[in-house]
Amino acid sequence: MQPLPDLATLTDDGLKSLIEELEAEENEVSYRRRLLQGRIDILRAERTARLKGSGVGDVDVDRLTDILSARGAPVVPVDGDEGS
């Protein structure tokens, strides 16, 4: 991340352009975070299923919908692991 330029030297157009650039970067980071969170949710659900003795195995679209909409199985801590 780059430091902000001297704001006193920016024109109104330059300030607007910088805002738009940073908003676009924020949107990209947010999208990536959502993708990663979805993958984490799927992996946690698989881990929970395995701990219960029944791995997910084949992809079940209905189950994925539940997992990704936070209706999936709760996180089960293992050996002091607090939900990771």
PDB file of C-alpha atoms in Angstrom:
ATOM      1  CA  MET A   1       0.000   0.000   0.000  1.00  0.00           C
ATOM      2  CA  GLN A   2       1.367   3.333  -1.010  1.00  0.00           C
ATOM      3  CA  PRO A   3       1.141   6.382   1.252  1.00  0.00           C
ATOM      4  CA  LEU A   4      -1.298   9.094   0.267  1.00  0.00           C
ATOM      5  CA  PRO A   5       0.167  11.950  -1.753  1.00  0.00           C
ATOM      6  CA  ASP A   6       0.267  15.455  -0.321  1.00  0.00           C
ATOM      7  CA  LEU A   7      -3.448  16.252  -0.467  1.00  0.00           C
ATOM      8  CA  ALA A   8      -2.795  19.983  -0.797  1.00  0.00           C
ATOM      9  CA  THR A   9      -1.128  19.361  -4.161  1.00  0.00           C
ATOM     10  CA  LEU A  10      -4.014  17.372  -5.667  1.00  0.00           C
ATOM     11  CA  THR A  11      -6.492  19.058  -7.964  1.00  0.00           C
ATOM     12  CA  ASP A  12     -10.181  18.280  -7.551  1.00  0.00           C
ATOM     13  CA  ASP A  13      -9.954  15.976 -10.581  1.00  0.00           C
ATOM     14  CA  GLY A  14      -6.844  14.325  -9.168  1.00  0.00           C
ATOM     15  CA  LEU A  15      -8.581  13.784  -5.831  1.00  0.00           C
ATOM     16  CA  LYS A  16     -11.631  12.309  -7.567  1.00  0.00           C
ATOM     17  CA  SER A  17      -9.414  10.046  -9.668  1.00  0.00           C
ATOM     18  CA  LEU A  18      -7.531   8.810  -6.606  1.00  0.00           C
ATOM     19  CA  ILE A  19     -10.803   8.085  -4.789  1.00  0.00           C
ATOM     20  CA  GLU A  20     -12.068   6.084  -7.788  1.00  0.00           C
ATOM     21  CA  GLU A  21      -8.785   4.167  -8.024  1.00  0.00           C
ATOM     22  CA  LEU A  22      -8.843   3.239  -4.336  1.00  0.00           C
ATOM     23  CA  GLU A  23     -12.534   2.280  -4.484  1.00  0.00           C
ATOM     24  CA  ALA A  24     -11.788  -0.069  -7.391  1.00  0.00           C
ATOM     25  CA  GLU A  25      -8.919  -1.608  -5.423  1.00  0.00           C
ATOM     26  CA  GLU A  26     -11.195  -1.972  -2.381  1.00  0.00           C
ATOM     27  CA  ASN A  27     -13.805  -3.766  -4.515  1.00  0.00           C
ATOM     28  CA  GLU A  28     -11.181  -6.207  -5.803  1.00  0.00           C
ATOM     29  CA  VAL A  29      -9.953  -6.966  -2.280  1.00  0.00           C
ATOM     30  CA  SER A  30     -13.525  -7.389  -1.030  1.00  0.00           C
ATOM     31  CA  TYR A  31     -14.348  -9.806  -3.859  1.00  0.00           C
ATOM     32  CA  ARG A  32     -11.249 -11.877  -3.137  1.00  0.00           C
ATOM     33  CA  ARG A  33     -12.102 -11.933   0.577  1.00  0.00           C
ATOM     34  CA  ARG A  34     -15.597 -13.246  -0.196  1.00  0.00           C
ATOM     35  CA  LEU A  35     -14.159 -15.986  -2.420  1.00  0.00           C
ATOM     36  CA  LEU A  36     -11.687 -16.999   0.265  1.00  0.00           C
ATOM     37  CA  GLN A  37     -14.366 -16.993   2.955  1.00  0.00           C
ATOM     38  CA  GLY A  38     -16.524 -19.273   0.813  1.00  0.00           C
ATOM     39  CA  ARG A  39     -13.645 -21.703   0.382  1.00  0.00           C
ATOM     40  CA  ILE A  40     -12.948 -21.625   4.113  1.00  0.00           C
ATOM     41  CA  ASP A  41     -16.622 -22.328   4.847  1.00  0.00           C
ATOM     42  CA  ILE A  42     -16.604 -25.335   2.503  1.00  0.00           C
ATOM     43  CA  LEU A  43     -13.402 -26.691   4.060  1.00  0.00           C
ATOM     44  CA  ARG A  44     -14.751 -26.231   7.587  1.00  0.00           C
ATOM     45  CA  ALA A  45     -17.950 -28.050   6.669  1.00  0.00           C
ATOM     46  CA  GLU A  46     -15.895 -30.931   5.243  1.00  0.00           C
ATOM     47  CA  ARG A  47     -13.785 -31.022   8.391  1.00  0.00           C
ATOM     48  CA  THR A  48     -16.891 -31.081  10.588  1.00  0.00           C
ATOM     49  CA  ALA A  49     -18.425 -33.854   8.481  1.00  0.00           C
ATOM     50  CA  ARG A  50     -15.237 -35.905   8.776  1.00  0.00           C
ATOM     51  CA  LEU A  51     -15.148 -35.443  12.549  1.00  0.00           C
ATOM     52  CA  LYS A  52     -18.689 -36.785  12.641  1.00  0.00           C
ATOM     53  CA  GLY A  53     -17.559 -39.762  10.548  1.00  0.00           C
ATOM     54  CA  SER A  54     -19.226 -38.826   7.278  1.00  0.00           C
ATOM     55  CA  GLY A  55     -17.097 -36.984   4.724  1.00  0.00           C
ATOM     56  CA  VAL A  56     -18.933 -34.845   2.197  1.00  0.00           C
ATOM     57  CA  GLY A  57     -17.451 -36.793  -0.729  1.00  0.00           C
ATOM     58  CA  ASP A  58     -19.414 -35.859  -3.848  1.00  0.00           C
ATOM     59  CA  VAL A  59     -20.469 -32.254  -4.143  1.00  0.00           C
ATOM     60  CA  ASP A  60     -24.081 -31.762  -3.087  1.00  0.00           C
ATOM     61  CA  VAL A  61     -25.295 -28.453  -4.513  1.00  0.00           C
ATOM     62  CA  ASP A  62     -28.035 -28.115  -1.902  1.00  0.00           C
ATOM     63  CA  ARG A  63     -25.485 -28.671   0.871  1.00  0.00           C
ATOM     64  CA  LEU A  64     -23.127 -26.084  -0.645  1.00  0.00           C
ATOM     65  CA  THR A  65     -25.962 -23.583  -0.651  1.00  0.00           C
ATOM     66  CA  ASP A  66     -26.499 -24.226   3.060  1.00  0.00           C
ATOM     67  CA  ILE A  67     -22.787 -23.974   3.817  1.00  0.00           C
ATOM     68  CA  LEU A  68     -22.269 -20.749   1.901  1.00  0.00           C
ATOM     69  CA  SER A  69     -25.377 -19.106   3.328  1.00  0.00           C
ATOM     70  CA  ALA A  70     -24.136 -19.802   6.881  1.00  0.00           C
ATOM     71  CA  ARG A  71     -26.702 -22.529   7.509  1.00  0.00           C
ATOM     72  CA  GLY A  72     -23.990 -25.164   7.432  1.00  0.00           C
ATOM     73  CA  ALA A  73     -22.731 -27.184  10.339  1.00  0.00           C
ATOM     74  CA  PRO A  74     -21.098 -25.224  13.136  1.00  0.00           C
ATOM     75  CA  VAL A  75     -17.348 -25.239  13.481  1.00  0.00           C
ATOM     76  CA  VAL A  76     -16.182 -28.026  15.789  1.00  0.00           C
ATOM     77  CA  PRO A  77     -12.967 -27.153  17.687  1.00  0.00           C
ATOM     78  CA  VAL A  78     -10.352 -29.922  17.702  1.00  0.00           C
ATOM     79  CA  ASP A  79      -7.597 -30.194  20.324  1.00  0.00           C
ATOM     80  CA  GLY A  80      -7.933 -26.616  21.510  1.00  0.00           C
ATOM     81  CA  ASP A  81      -8.361 -25.293  17.969  1.00  0.00           C
ATOM     82  CA  GLU A  82     -10.767 -22.376  18.242  1.00  0.00           C
ATOM     83  CA  GLY A  83     -12.607 -22.590  14.920  1.00  0.00           C
ATOM     84  CA  SER A  84      -9.722 -22.430  12.453  1.00  0.00           C
TER      85      SER A  84
END
